[in-house]
Amino acid sequence: MVTIETIISMKKKHEKIVCLTAYDYPTAKILDEVGIDIILVGDSAANVFAGEKTTLPITMEEMLYHTKIVARAVEHALVIADMPFLSYQTSLADAVYNAGRFLKVGARGVKLEGGTPMVDTIKRLIDIGIPVMGHLGLTPQSIHKFSGYKLQGKTEEEASRIIEDAKFLQSAGCFSIVLEKIPAALAKRVTESISIPTIGIGAGPHCDGQVLVLHDMLGLFEDFTPKFVKKYARLGDEIRRAVQCYKEEVKKGIYPDKEHSF
Ligand code: KIV
């Protein structure tokens, strides 16, 4: 079973950490069978599962449901639940209560967005036994502050702040940090500045691990594809083909045939 200790030791062994998102039982089961190290129940479910424009609307109850059904499928991978917008920013008490609820339904840690302002929250969660994954760079819950899904850390001032934030998250006790949509050279600097693993998404090849949104890399979410996404399958096309075939067979009376009848 992949543990927090396993993930931290992988950086020391220069072994790449493989992470993908999942929101449901059947896909989580496949990811676990293949040996994905970390399964992130991302709040990207708001976008690619529920069709929202941002991650802001997804609720604790919805994230708890996704986390519960993912955790039910997983035997080996480390299941991390993403804390939704307003579930941890409002007070330490809210953060503790909501993070704890994720552990109650089977997550083994939580992810939350933000740098230095999140340090007290992260320390508190870790103090009471809840492992925390940080998230820096393009943090989608701050989409309106950034005025869009823009590359972060372009100026030296921004880059230095991200490196400082990463050091603060490490000293607060995070076991890893997601770096989203920052230049590859900056991700390399961050990765070399800290001893906990960095997990990149749109952050180039130098991170200690990589994460992608499952529906993006499978070609299942077709509204928009970020430049950093490599499509490893075209499941949208495959579903279209299968549904079209089923439709034609029902219309023509081909299905159900003898083989599929009693
Ligand atoms: O919600 C999510 O899927 C994420 C990943 C993009 C890291 O936070």
XYZ file of N, CA and C and ligand atoms in Angstrom:
794
model
N 0.845 -1.211 0.000
C 0.000 0.000 0.000
C 0.878 1.259 0.000
N 0.557 2.195 -0.855
C 1.339 3.440 -0.935
C 0.979 4.327 0.269
N 2.005 4.736 1.009
C 1.777 5.589 2.184
C 2.426 6.960 1.957
N 2.199 7.850 2.896
C 2.836 9.172 2.844
C 4.364 8.988 2.823
N 4.821 8.045 3.669
C 6.264 7.759 3.746
C 6.791 7.280 2.391
N 5.999 6.415 1.712
C 6.404 5.919 0.383
C 6.625 7.105 -0.555
N 5.674 8.037 -0.544
C 5.728 9.166 -1.491
C 6.963 10.033 -1.204
N 7.220 10.294 0.073
C 8.386 11.128 0.418
C 9.685 10.397 0.029
N 9.702 9.088 0.243
C 10.947 8.342 -0.051
C 11.183 8.230 -1.556
N 10.126 8.314 -2.356
C 10.300 8.204 -3.816
C 11.172 9.331 -4.352
N 11.037 10.526 -3.747
C 11.890 11.640 -4.195
C 13.359 11.304 -3.926
N 13.613 10.767 -2.744
C 15.008 10.432 -2.371
C 15.580 9.392 -3.323
N 14.686 8.469 -3.790
C 15.153 7.389 -4.675
C 15.096 7.794 -6.150
N 14.742 9.050 -6.417
C 14.584 9.547 -7.797
C 13.594 8.684 -8.595
N 12.556 8.238 -7.906
C 11.514 7.447 -8.567
C 10.329 8.366 -8.824
N 9.923 8.502 -10.074
C 8.827 9.431 -10.416
C 7.507 8.994 -9.777
N 6.772 9.972 -9.288
C 5.469 9.717 -8.652
C 4.380 9.940 -9.705
N 3.498 8.953 -9.834
C 2.449 9.048 -10.854
C 1.100 9.267 -10.165
N 0.451 10.336 -10.567
C -0.818 10.716 -9.934
C -1.858 11.012 -11.011
N -3.071 10.592 -10.776
C -4.195 10.925 -11.662
C -5.406 11.247 -10.802
N -6.345 11.960 -11.381
C -7.591 12.208 -10.653
C -8.563 11.061 -10.902
N -9.487 10.873 -9.977
C -10.627 9.972 -10.195
C -11.777 10.499 -9.360
N -12.977 10.223 -9.845
C -14.167 10.732 -9.143
C -15.206 9.632 -8.898
N -14.923 8.423 -9.410
C -15.926 7.362 -9.298
C -15.271 6.000 -9.104
N -16.102 5.016 -8.754
C -15.625 3.664 -8.416
C -14.940 2.948 -9.587
N -15.585 2.833 -10.772
C -14.941 2.011 -11.811
C -13.600 2.562 -12.293
N -13.489 3.877 -12.451
C -12.199 4.399 -12.928
C -11.142 4.303 -11.823
N -11.530 4.555 -10.575
C -10.565 4.455 -9.475
C -10.027 3.031 -9.382
N -10.893 2.055 -9.625
C -10.486 0.646 -9.563
C -9.445 0.347 -10.646
N -9.666 0.877 -11.835
C -8.707 0.661 -12.945
C -7.369 1.331 -12.613
N -7.422 2.564 -12.149
C -6.181 3.293 -11.809
C -5.385 2.530 -10.747
N -6.102 1.998 -9.773
C -5.440 1.271 -8.687
C -4.815 -0.021 -9.210
N -5.541 -0.723 -10.090
C -5.013 -1.967 -10.673
C -3.738 -1.712 -11.459
N -3.693 -0.566 -12.162
C -2.526 -0.240 -12.994
C -1.324 0.165 -12.124
N -1.579 0.572 -10.882
C -0.485 0.925 -9.980
C -0.174 2.403 -9.925
N -1.189 3.246 -10.144
C -1.010 4.690 -9.968
C -0.701 4.943 -8.480
N 0.288 5.794 -8.207
C 0.723 5.982 -6.814
C -0.284 6.783 -5.982
N -0.720 7.925 -6.566
C -1.655 8.791 -5.825
C -2.914 8.976 -6.672
N -4.067 8.725 -6.082
C -5.336 9.036 -6.754
C -5.903 10.257 -6.052
N -6.009 11.329 -6.836
C -6.505 12.594 -6.291
C -7.978 12.744 -6.649
N -8.807 12.862 -5.627
C -10.217 13.179 -5.884
C -10.248 14.699 -5.998
N -10.016 15.182 -7.211
C -9.819 16.610 -7.440
C -11.132 17.370 -7.490
N -11.051 18.651 -7.101
C -12.258 19.474 -7.260
C -12.462 19.835 -8.734
N -11.537 19.371 -9.606
C -11.746 19.455 -11.056
C -12.982 18.652 -11.451
N -13.502 17.823 -10.554
C -14.795 17.158 -10.791
C -15.854 18.191 -11.157
N -15.726 19.382 -10.578
C -16.681 20.455 -10.896
C -16.684 20.735 -12.395
N -15.489 20.734 -13.019
C -15.371 21.037 -14.454
C -15.706 19.816 -15.312
N -14.904 18.750 -15.144
C -14.946 17.665 -16.124
C -16.020 16.624 -15.839
N -16.563 16.626 -14.632
C -17.611 15.669 -14.285
C -18.978 16.357 -14.268
N -18.984 17.606 -13.747
C -20.275 18.288 -13.553
C -20.518 19.414 -14.557
N -19.504 19.742 -15.378
C -19.711 20.732 -16.439
C -19.713 22.179 -15.988
N -19.191 22.453 -14.787
C -19.101 23.843 -14.320
C -17.924 24.542 -15.014
N -17.970 25.878 -15.070
C -16.892 26.644 -15.712
C -15.668 26.761 -14.806
N -15.888 26.731 -13.482
C -14.781 26.840 -12.523
C -14.955 25.748 -11.465
N -13.962 25.657 -10.571
C -14.074 24.672 -9.477
C -14.842 25.246 -8.281
N -15.190 26.519 -8.339
C -15.761 27.191 -7.159
C -17.102 26.597 -6.670
N -17.988 26.150 -7.573
C -19.301 25.715 -7.061
C -19.312 24.383 -6.322
N -18.315 23.535 -6.504
C -18.441 22.179 -5.921
C -18.469 22.263 -4.391
N -19.308 21.426 -3.792
C -19.549 21.518 -2.342
C -18.829 20.397 -1.585
N -18.773 20.538 -0.274
C -18.224 19.488 0.590
C -18.998 18.189 0.386
N -20.328 18.285 0.354
C -21.136 17.058 0.246
C -20.821 16.330 -1.051
N -20.671 17.102 -2.144
C -20.357 16.469 -3.439
C -18.960 15.841 -3.401
N -17.988 16.565 -2.839
C -16.621 16.029 -2.765
C -16.555 14.801 -1.853
N -17.353 14.803 -0.793
C -17.378 13.642 0.104
C -17.922 12.413 -0.625
N -18.947 12.643 -1.441
C -19.521 11.523 -2.212
C -18.472 10.941 -3.167
N -17.810 11.835 -3.927
C -16.774 11.345 -4.855
C -15.674 10.600 -4.097
N -15.251 11.163 -2.970
C -14.146 10.563 -2.208
C -14.542 9.193 -1.673
N -15.770 9.098 -1.191
C -16.246 7.827 -0.620
C -16.250 6.719 -1.676
N -16.725 7.034 -2.881
C -16.844 5.966 -3.889
C -15.487 5.639 -4.519
N -14.583 6.620 -4.543
C -13.212 6.336 -5.016
C -12.505 5.454 -3.986
N -12.567 5.860 -2.727
C -11.856 5.126 -1.666
C -12.338 3.677 -1.585
N -13.621 3.467 -1.877
C -14.195 2.118 -1.835
C -13.512 1.194 -2.858
N -13.012 1.795 -3.949
C -12.431 0.993 -5.035
C -10.943 0.723 -4.851
N -10.297 1.498 -3.975
C -8.829 1.529 -3.963
C -8.248 0.671 -2.842
N -7.293 -0.185 -3.238
C -6.610 -1.013 -2.231
C -5.169 -0.580 -1.994
N -4.529 -0.018 -3.026
C -3.084 0.265 -2.925
C -2.741 1.754 -2.944
N -3.352 2.497 -3.842
C -2.941 3.892 -4.063
C -3.248 4.753 -2.837
N -2.537 5.874 -2.767
C -2.806 6.863 -1.721
C -3.943 7.761 -2.222
N -5.073 7.729 -1.527
C -6.223 8.542 -1.948
C -6.182 9.881 -1.211
N -6.108 10.951 -1.991
C -6.070 12.310 -1.436
C -7.313 13.060 -1.910
N -7.979 13.717 -0.982
C -9.194 14.468 -1.324
C -8.876 15.962 -1.389
N -9.424 16.594 -2.409
C -9.218 18.025 -2.611
C -10.241 18.801 -1.775
N -9.762 19.733 -0.960
C -10.711 20.502 -0.143
C -11.342 21.596 -1.015
N -12.672 21.604 -1.137
C -13.312 22.573 -2.023
C -13.270 23.996 -1.474
N -13.513 24.925 -2.373
C -13.533 26.352 -2.038
C -14.460 26.610 -0.841
N -13.961 27.356 0.115
C -14.651 27.765 1.353
C -14.793 26.660 2.396
N -14.146 25.513 2.151
C -14.226 24.460 3.173
C -13.081 24.575 4.170
N -12.060 25.430 3.867
C -10.898 25.537 4.760
C -10.411 26.965 4.943
N -10.872 27.897 4.099
C -10.367 29.277 4.169
C -11.048 30.081 5.267
N -12.219 29.624 5.733
C -13.035 30.440 6.629
C -12.556 30.455 8.077
N -12.056 29.317 8.559
C -11.523 29.262 9.944
C -10.759 27.962 10.134
N -9.924 27.934 11.180
C -9.201 26.698 11.497
C -10.192 25.587 11.831
N -11.252 25.962 12.541
C -12.254 24.958 12.953
C -12.923 24.336 11.725
N -13.272 25.166 10.739
C -13.888 24.633 9.512
C -12.918 23.697 8.799
N -11.647 24.130 8.724
C -10.647 23.332 8.015
C -10.478 21.962 8.682
N -10.383 21.965 10.014
C -10.197 20.708 10.756
C -11.414 19.804 10.556
N -12.590 20.379 10.731
C -13.819 19.588 10.624
C -13.964 18.987 9.219
N -13.774 19.835 8.206
C -13.993 19.365 6.832
C -12.907 18.382 6.383
N -11.660 18.652 6.748
C -10.585 17.712 6.393
C -10.834 16.367 7.079
N -11.254 16.430 8.324
C -11.545 15.203 9.075
C -12.654 14.391 8.432
N -13.636 15.068 7.876
C -14.743 14.356 7.225
C -14.227 13.547 6.024
N -13.214 14.075 5.320
C -12.652 13.320 4.191
C -11.972 12.038 4.672
N -11.271 12.147 5.817
C -10.615 10.941 6.337
C -11.650 9.905 6.787
N -12.769 10.399 7.317
C -13.826 9.480 7.757
C -14.394 8.656 6.601
N -14.388 9.217 5.356
C -14.942 8.451 4.226
C -13.849 7.735 3.421
N -12.619 7.738 3.913
C -11.617 6.870 3.285
C -10.405 7.548 2.671
N -10.376 8.904 2.616
C -9.158 9.564 2.112
C -8.051 9.363 3.144
N -6.801 9.415 2.672
C -5.685 9.299 3.627
C -4.912 10.606 3.735
N -5.470 11.670 3.150
C -4.887 13.000 3.251
C -5.740 13.961 2.448
N -5.435 15.242 2.566
C -6.195 16.253 1.816
C -5.223 17.150 1.058
N -5.745 17.786 0.015
C -4.988 18.815 -0.694
C -5.706 20.138 -0.511
N -4.927 21.185 -0.304
C -5.533 22.522 -0.290
C -4.619 23.511 -1.002
N -5.242 24.550 -1.534
C -4.534 25.521 -2.373
C -4.007 26.687 -1.551
N -2.846 27.205 -1.958
C -2.356 28.447 -1.357
C -1.007 28.294 -0.688
N -0.339 29.437 -0.528
C 1.000 29.465 0.038
C 1.021 29.897 1.487
N 1.862 30.884 1.784
C 2.116 31.327 3.157
C 0.835 31.566 3.979
N -0.232 32.183 3.426
C -1.426 32.410 4.257
C -2.077 31.119 4.765
N -1.721 29.986 4.181
C -2.335 28.708 4.574
C -1.521 27.947 5.623
N -0.367 28.524 6.016
C 0.562 27.786 6.874
C -0.070 27.351 8.206
N -0.787 28.251 8.873
C -1.389 27.897 10.176
C -2.399 26.763 10.016
N -3.179 26.849 8.943
C -4.184 25.809 8.695
C -3.496 24.461 8.481
N -2.463 24.483 7.651
C -1.754 23.231 7.337
C -1.141 22.639 8.618
N -0.509 23.504 9.426
C 0.113 23.022 10.670
C -0.924 22.363 11.568
N -2.072 23.009 11.679
C -3.140 22.496 12.560
C -3.603 21.119 12.079
N -3.819 20.995 10.761
C -4.286 19.710 10.222
C -3.251 18.621 10.488
N -1.996 18.956 10.253
C -0.940 17.954 10.445
C -0.803 17.598 11.925
N -0.928 18.619 12.805
C -0.882 18.381 14.261
C -1.900 17.345 14.703
N -3.077 17.379 14.065
C -4.104 16.423 14.517
C -4.112 15.160 13.652
N -3.087 15.007 12.809
C -2.908 13.719 12.121
C -3.462 13.650 10.714
N -3.699 14.808 10.101
C -4.230 14.789 8.731
C -3.133 15.226 7.752
N -2.606 14.298 6.946
C -1.574 14.673 5.981
C -2.094 15.672 4.949
N -1.225 16.613 4.570
C -1.641 17.681 3.644
C -0.696 17.763 2.441
N -1.318 17.831 1.264
C -0.605 18.098 0.015
C -0.866 19.572 -0.311
N 0.189 20.330 -0.608
C 0.008 21.738 -0.967
C -0.266 21.899 -2.451
N -0.567 23.112 -2.865
C -0.865 23.384 -4.284
C -0.490 24.839 -4.565
N 0.517 25.041 -5.413
C 1.000 26.396 -5.737
C 0.987 26.623 -7.248
N 1.218 27.880 -7.637
C 1.206 28.240 -9.057
C -0.193 28.676 -9.429
N -0.735 28.087 -10.501
C -2.120 28.399 -10.863
C -3.042 27.597 -9.945
N -3.599 28.270 -8.972
C -4.520 27.617 -8.039
C -5.941 27.980 -8.493
N -6.652 27.005 -9.075
C -7.920 27.333 -9.754
C -8.990 27.981 -8.871
N -8.914 27.793 -7.553
C -9.913 28.455 -6.696
C -9.692 29.967 -6.658
N -8.530 30.433 -7.143
C -8.262 31.883 -7.200
C -8.391 32.410 -8.628
N -9.155 31.720 -9.434
C -9.280 32.039 -10.861
C -9.631 33.517 -11.117
N -10.507 34.058 -10.282
C -10.930 35.450 -10.522
C -9.816 36.430 -10.153
N -9.020 36.094 -9.139
C -7.875 36.946 -8.791
C -6.869 36.952 -9.944
N -6.678 35.787 -10.571
C -5.713 35.680 -11.669
C -6.278 36.179 -13.004
N -7.586 36.464 -13.044
C -8.270 36.862 -14.293
C -8.115 35.832 -15.394
N -8.209 34.565 -15.046
C -8.151 33.498 -16.055
C -7.102 32.457 -15.717
N -7.095 31.399 -16.535
C -6.172 30.270 -16.281
C -4.808 30.552 -16.901
N -4.128 31.574 -16.350
C -2.871 32.031 -16.955
C -1.652 31.369 -16.332
N -0.580 31.305 -17.135
C 0.704 30.823 -16.621
C 1.114 31.708 -15.446
N 1.529 31.079 -14.344
C 1.961 31.829 -13.155
C 3.487 31.774 -13.024
N 4.046 32.692 -12.249
C 5.484 32.669 -11.961
C 6.344 33.137 -13.121
N 5.802 34.047 -13.928
C 6.552 34.487 -15.122
C 7.636 35.506 -14.767
N 7.334 36.399 -13.806
C 8.348 37.396 -13.436
C 9.216 36.827 -12.307
N 10.394 37.409 -12.115
C 11.293 36.916 -11.061
C 10.647 37.110 -9.685
N 9.878 38.206 -9.549
C 9.200 38.459 -8.264
C 8.191 37.344 -7.953
N 7.371 37.001 -8.967
C 6.387 35.919 -8.783
C 7.089 34.588 -8.525
N 8.165 34.350 -9.275
C 8.898 33.087 -9.153
C 9.474 32.948 -7.737
N 10.077 34.038 -7.238
C 10.668 33.982 -5.890
C 9.593 33.722 -4.847
N 8.403 34.325 -5.059
C 7.328 34.112 -4.080
C 6.887 32.642 -4.071
N 6.830 32.033 -5.258
C 6.424 30.619 -5.328
C 7.471 29.732 -4.624
N 8.747 30.059 -4.816
C 9.809 29.275 -4.151
C 9.708 29.451 -2.627
N 9.506 30.703 -2.184
C 9.339 30.973 -0.739
C 8.146 30.213 -0.180
N 7.020 30.288 -0.926
C 5.796 29.587 -0.493
C 6.060 28.084 -0.349
N 6.782 27.524 -1.318
C 7.069 26.072 -1.281
C 7.864 25.732 -0.021
N 8.827 26.598 0.327
C 9.634 26.345 1.539
C 8.754 26.434 2.788
N 7.839 27.409 2.794
C 6.930 27.542 3.948
C 6.001 26.330 4.061
N 5.504 25.858 2.915
C 4.607 24.688 2.951
C 5.364 23.470 3.457
N 6.623 23.367 3.043
C 7.442 22.241 3.539
C 7.621 22.356 5.051
N 7.955 23.553 5.529
C 8.182 23.644 6.982
C 6.879 23.532 7.767
N 5.745 23.830 7.126
C 4.459 23.622 7.809
C 4.149 22.132 7.941
N 4.794 21.300 7.095
C 4.611 19.851 7.226
C 3.975 19.155 6.038
N 3.734 19.889 4.922
C 3.146 19.237 3.740
C 4.017 18.050 3.319
N 3.375 16.986 2.818
C 4.170 15.821 2.380
C 4.510 15.908 0.895
N 3.877 16.832 0.170
C 4.172 17.047 -1.253
C 3.459 18.329 -1.678
N 3.851 18.827 -2.852
C 3.226 20.065 -3.346
C 2.929 19.929 -4.840
N 1.679 20.187 -5.221
C 1.321 20.266 -6.640
C 1.777 21.623 -7.162
N 2.441 21.618 -8.314
C 2.837 22.864 -8.991
C 2.074 22.914 -10.295
N 1.171 23.875 -10.412
C 0.314 23.915 -11.599
C 0.648 25.110 -12.488
N 0.807 24.832 -13.755
C 0.968 25.830 -14.826
C 1.979 26.926 -14.481
N 3.210 26.511 -14.300
C 4.324 27.452 -14.119
C 5.420 27.042 -15.099
N 6.358 27.938 -15.427
C 7.424 27.572 -16.358
C 8.240 26.383 -15.832
N 8.690 25.542 -16.766
C 9.453 24.340 -16.395
C 10.698 24.710 -15.581
N 11.352 25.815 -15.958
C 12.585 26.207 -15.261
C 12.291 26.581 -13.807
N 11.137 27.206 -13.563
C 10.763 27.555 -12.186
C 10.428 26.284 -11.389
N 9.708 25.365 -12.034
C 9.372 24.101 -11.347
C 10.652 23.370 -10.946
N 11.669 23.455 -11.788
C 12.965 22.817 -11.475
C 13.577 23.484 -10.239
N 13.518 24.820 -10.200
C 14.087 25.545 -9.042
C 13.350 25.159 -7.765
N 12.010 25.109 -7.854
C 11.221 24.742 -6.660
C 11.603 23.320 -6.230
N 11.634 22.414 -7.191
C 11.910 20.995 -6.897
C 13.273 20.839 -6.222
N 14.233 21.638 -6.669
C 15.589 21.545 -6.084
C 15.696 22.274 -4.736
N 14.705 23.141 -4.436
C 14.773 23.936 -3.193
C 14.179 23.232 -1.987
N 13.417 22.147 -2.233
C 12.725 21.488 -1.116
C 13.000 19.983 -1.136
N 12.799 19.346 0.028
C 13.086 17.905 0.077
C 11.817 17.064 -0.055
N 10.634 17.710 -0.013
C 9.395 16.962 -0.258
C 9.122 16.979 -1.770
N 8.388 15.961 -2.268
C 8.165 15.874 -3.713
C 7.269 16.983 -4.278
N 7.599 17.394 -5.495
C 6.714 18.275 -6.257
C 5.993 17.405 -7.288
N 4.722 17.699 -7.471
C 3.915 16.954 -8.448
C 3.438 17.996 -9.458
N 3.904 17.880 -10.686
C 3.618 18.926 -11.677
C 2.398 18.641 -12.528
N 1.749 19.734 -12.916
C 0.697 19.674 -13.944
C 0.877 20.953 -14.755
N 1.327 20.803 -15.987
C 1.675 21.981 -16.775
C 2.885 22.687 -16.194
N 3.810 21.924 -15.609
C 4.987 22.505 -14.963
C 6.280 21.843 -15.458
N 6.205 21.190 -16.618
C 7.403 20.640 -17.241
C 7.885 19.338 -16.624
N 9.055 18.883 -17.109
C 9.513 17.513 -16.793
C 10.347 17.360 -15.527
N 10.675 18.471 -14.833
C 11.648 18.358 -13.736
C 11.021 18.087 -12.373
N 9.691 18.013 -12.309
C 9.045 17.752 -11.012
C 9.286 16.299 -10.608
N 9.064 16.021 -9.317
C 9.285 14.655 -8.832
C 8.171 13.708 -9.275
N 7.056 14.272 -9.682
C 5.950 13.451 -10.164
C 5.068 14.268 -11.079
N 4.077 13.609 -11.649
C 3.150 14.298 -12.554
C 1.725 13.924 -12.190
N 0.821 14.877 -12.409
C -0.605 14.603 -12.250
C -1.326 15.141 -13.483
N -2.358 14.439 -13.908
C -3.254 14.947 -14.951
C -4.689 14.677 -14.520
N -5.593 15.450 -15.080
C -7.017 15.215 -14.869
C -7.416 14.065 -15.798
N -7.935 12.999 -15.219
C -8.203 11.768 -15.972
C -9.049 12.015 -17.222
N -10.125 12.795 -17.075
C -11.033 13.006 -18.208
C -10.350 13.759 -19.348
N -9.336 14.575 -19.018
C -8.562 15.270 -20.054
C -7.671 14.284 -20.801
N -6.914 13.474 -20.074
C -5.931 12.599 -20.740
C -6.597 11.428 -21.456
N -7.845 11.128 -21.087
C -8.568 10.054 -21.777
C -9.392 10.573 -22.954
N -9.406 11.893 -23.149
C -10.196 12.453 -24.238
C -11.690 12.331 -23.985
N -12.063 12.364 -22.720
C -13.471 12.212 -22.338
C -14.115 13.574 -22.106
N -13.290 14.551 -21.755
C -13.789 15.917 -21.579
C -13.310 16.720 -22.785
N -14.259 17.170 -23.612
C -13.879 17.738 -24.902
C -14.180 19.227 -25.039
N -14.680 19.866 -23.967
C -15.026 21.291 -24.059
C -13.779 22.135 -24.275
N -12.689 21.723 -23.604
C -11.471 22.536 -23.623
C -10.292 21.641 -23.225
N -9.183 21.763 -23.957
C -7.996 20.960 -23.597
C -6.805 21.880 -23.376
N -6.301 21.962 -22.131
C -5.116 22.793 -21.890
C -3.910 22.278 -22.690
N -2.996 23.195 -23.048
C -1.815 22.860 -23.869
C -0.982 21.729 -23.253
N -0.937 21.667 -21.911
C -0.048 20.689 -21.278
C -0.620 19.267 -21.252
N -1.894 19.124 -21.691
C -2.518 17.797 -21.626
C -2.133 16.969 -22.853
N -1.603 15.772 -22.596
C -1.407 14.815 -23.686
C -2.586 13.849 -23.634
N -3.228 13.649 -24.785
C -4.371 12.730 -24.810
C -3.864 11.319 -25.083
N -4.034 10.456 -24.087
C -3.573 9.076 -24.213
C -4.664 8.169 -24.787
N -5.875 8.699 -24.931
C -6.981 7.949 -25.544
C -8.002 8.957 -26.040
N -8.936 8.478 -26.839
C -10.022 9.344 -27.339
C -11.338 8.665 -26.965
N -11.595 8.601 -25.670
C -12.777 7.868 -25.201
C -14.081 8.522 -25.641
N -14.054 9.835 -25.858
C -15.261 10.513 -26.349
C -15.683 9.895 -27.677
N -14.715 9.705 -28.582
C -15.000 9.114 -29.901
C -15.474 7.673 -29.745
N -14.842 6.954 -28.836
C -15.183 5.540 -28.633
C -16.613 5.405 -28.090
N -16.990 6.292 -27.169
C -18.359 6.255 -26.629
C -19.361 6.601 -27.735
N -19.022 7.613 -28.532
C -19.893 8.007 -29.636
C -20.125 6.831 -30.590
N -19.035 6.130 -30.913
C -19.133 4.988 -31.833
C -20.053 3.913 -31.236
N -19.837 3.589 -29.954
C -20.622 2.526 -29.314
C -22.106 2.903 -29.210
N -22.365 4.148 -28.839
C -23.757 4.581 -28.658
C -24.481 4.624 -30.007
N -23.755 5.063 -31.050
C -24.311 5.105 -32.410
C -24.680 3.687 -32.864
N -23.794 2.747 -32.610
C -23.980 1.356 -33.001
C -25.199 0.763 -32.287
N -25.291 1.028 -30.970
C -26.424 0.553 -30.170
C -27.729 1.134 -30.727
N -27.699 2.422 -31.011
C -28.900 3.105 -31.530
C -29.360 2.436 -32.835
N -28.413 2.196 -33.739
C -28.770 1.603 -35.030
C -29.322 0.190 -34.855
N -28.692 -0.567 -33.966
C -29.129 -1.966 -33.778
C -30.527 -2.042 -33.163
N -30.823 -1.122 -32.232
C -32.166 -1.117 -31.636
C -33.183 -0.704 -32.701
N -32.871 0.332 -33.445
C -33.790 0.821 -34.497
C -34.093 -0.279 -35.506
N -33.057 -1.073 -35.858
C -33.223 -2.099 -36.898
C -33.683 -3.441 -36.349
N -33.845 -3.528 -35.022
C -34.269 -4.799 -34.424
C -33.160 -5.838 -34.366
N -31.916 -5.396 -34.476
C -30.774 -6.341 -34.408
C -30.472 -6.693 -32.948
N -30.634 -5.736 -32.084
C -30.438 -5.947 -30.647
C -31.760 -5.714 -29.926
N -32.123 -6.601 -28.966
C -31.431 -7.810 -28.526
C -31.688 -8.999 -29.456
N -30.640 -9.790 -29.667
C -30.752 -11.008 -30.472
C -30.928 -12.211 -29.543
N -30.869 -13.408 -30.114
C -31.074 -14.655 -29.337
C -30.086 -14.755 -28.176
N -28.821 -14.417 -28.503
C -27.738 -14.537 -27.509
C -27.982 -13.686 -26.255
N -28.671 -12.571 -26.444
C -28.884 -11.656 -25.319
C -30.329 -11.683 -24.833
N -31.038 -12.787 -25.109
C -32.427 -12.915 -24.633
C -32.566 -14.215 -23.837
N -33.625 -14.309 -23.045
C -33.882 -15.533 -22.251
C -34.984 -16.356 -22.871
O -8.651 19.337 -8.918
C -7.703 18.804 -9.508
O -7.854 17.904 -10.336
C -6.372 19.292 -9.199
C -5.267 18.852 -10.100
C -5.316 19.658 -11.331
C -3.960 18.917 -9.434
O -6.205 20.048 -8.288
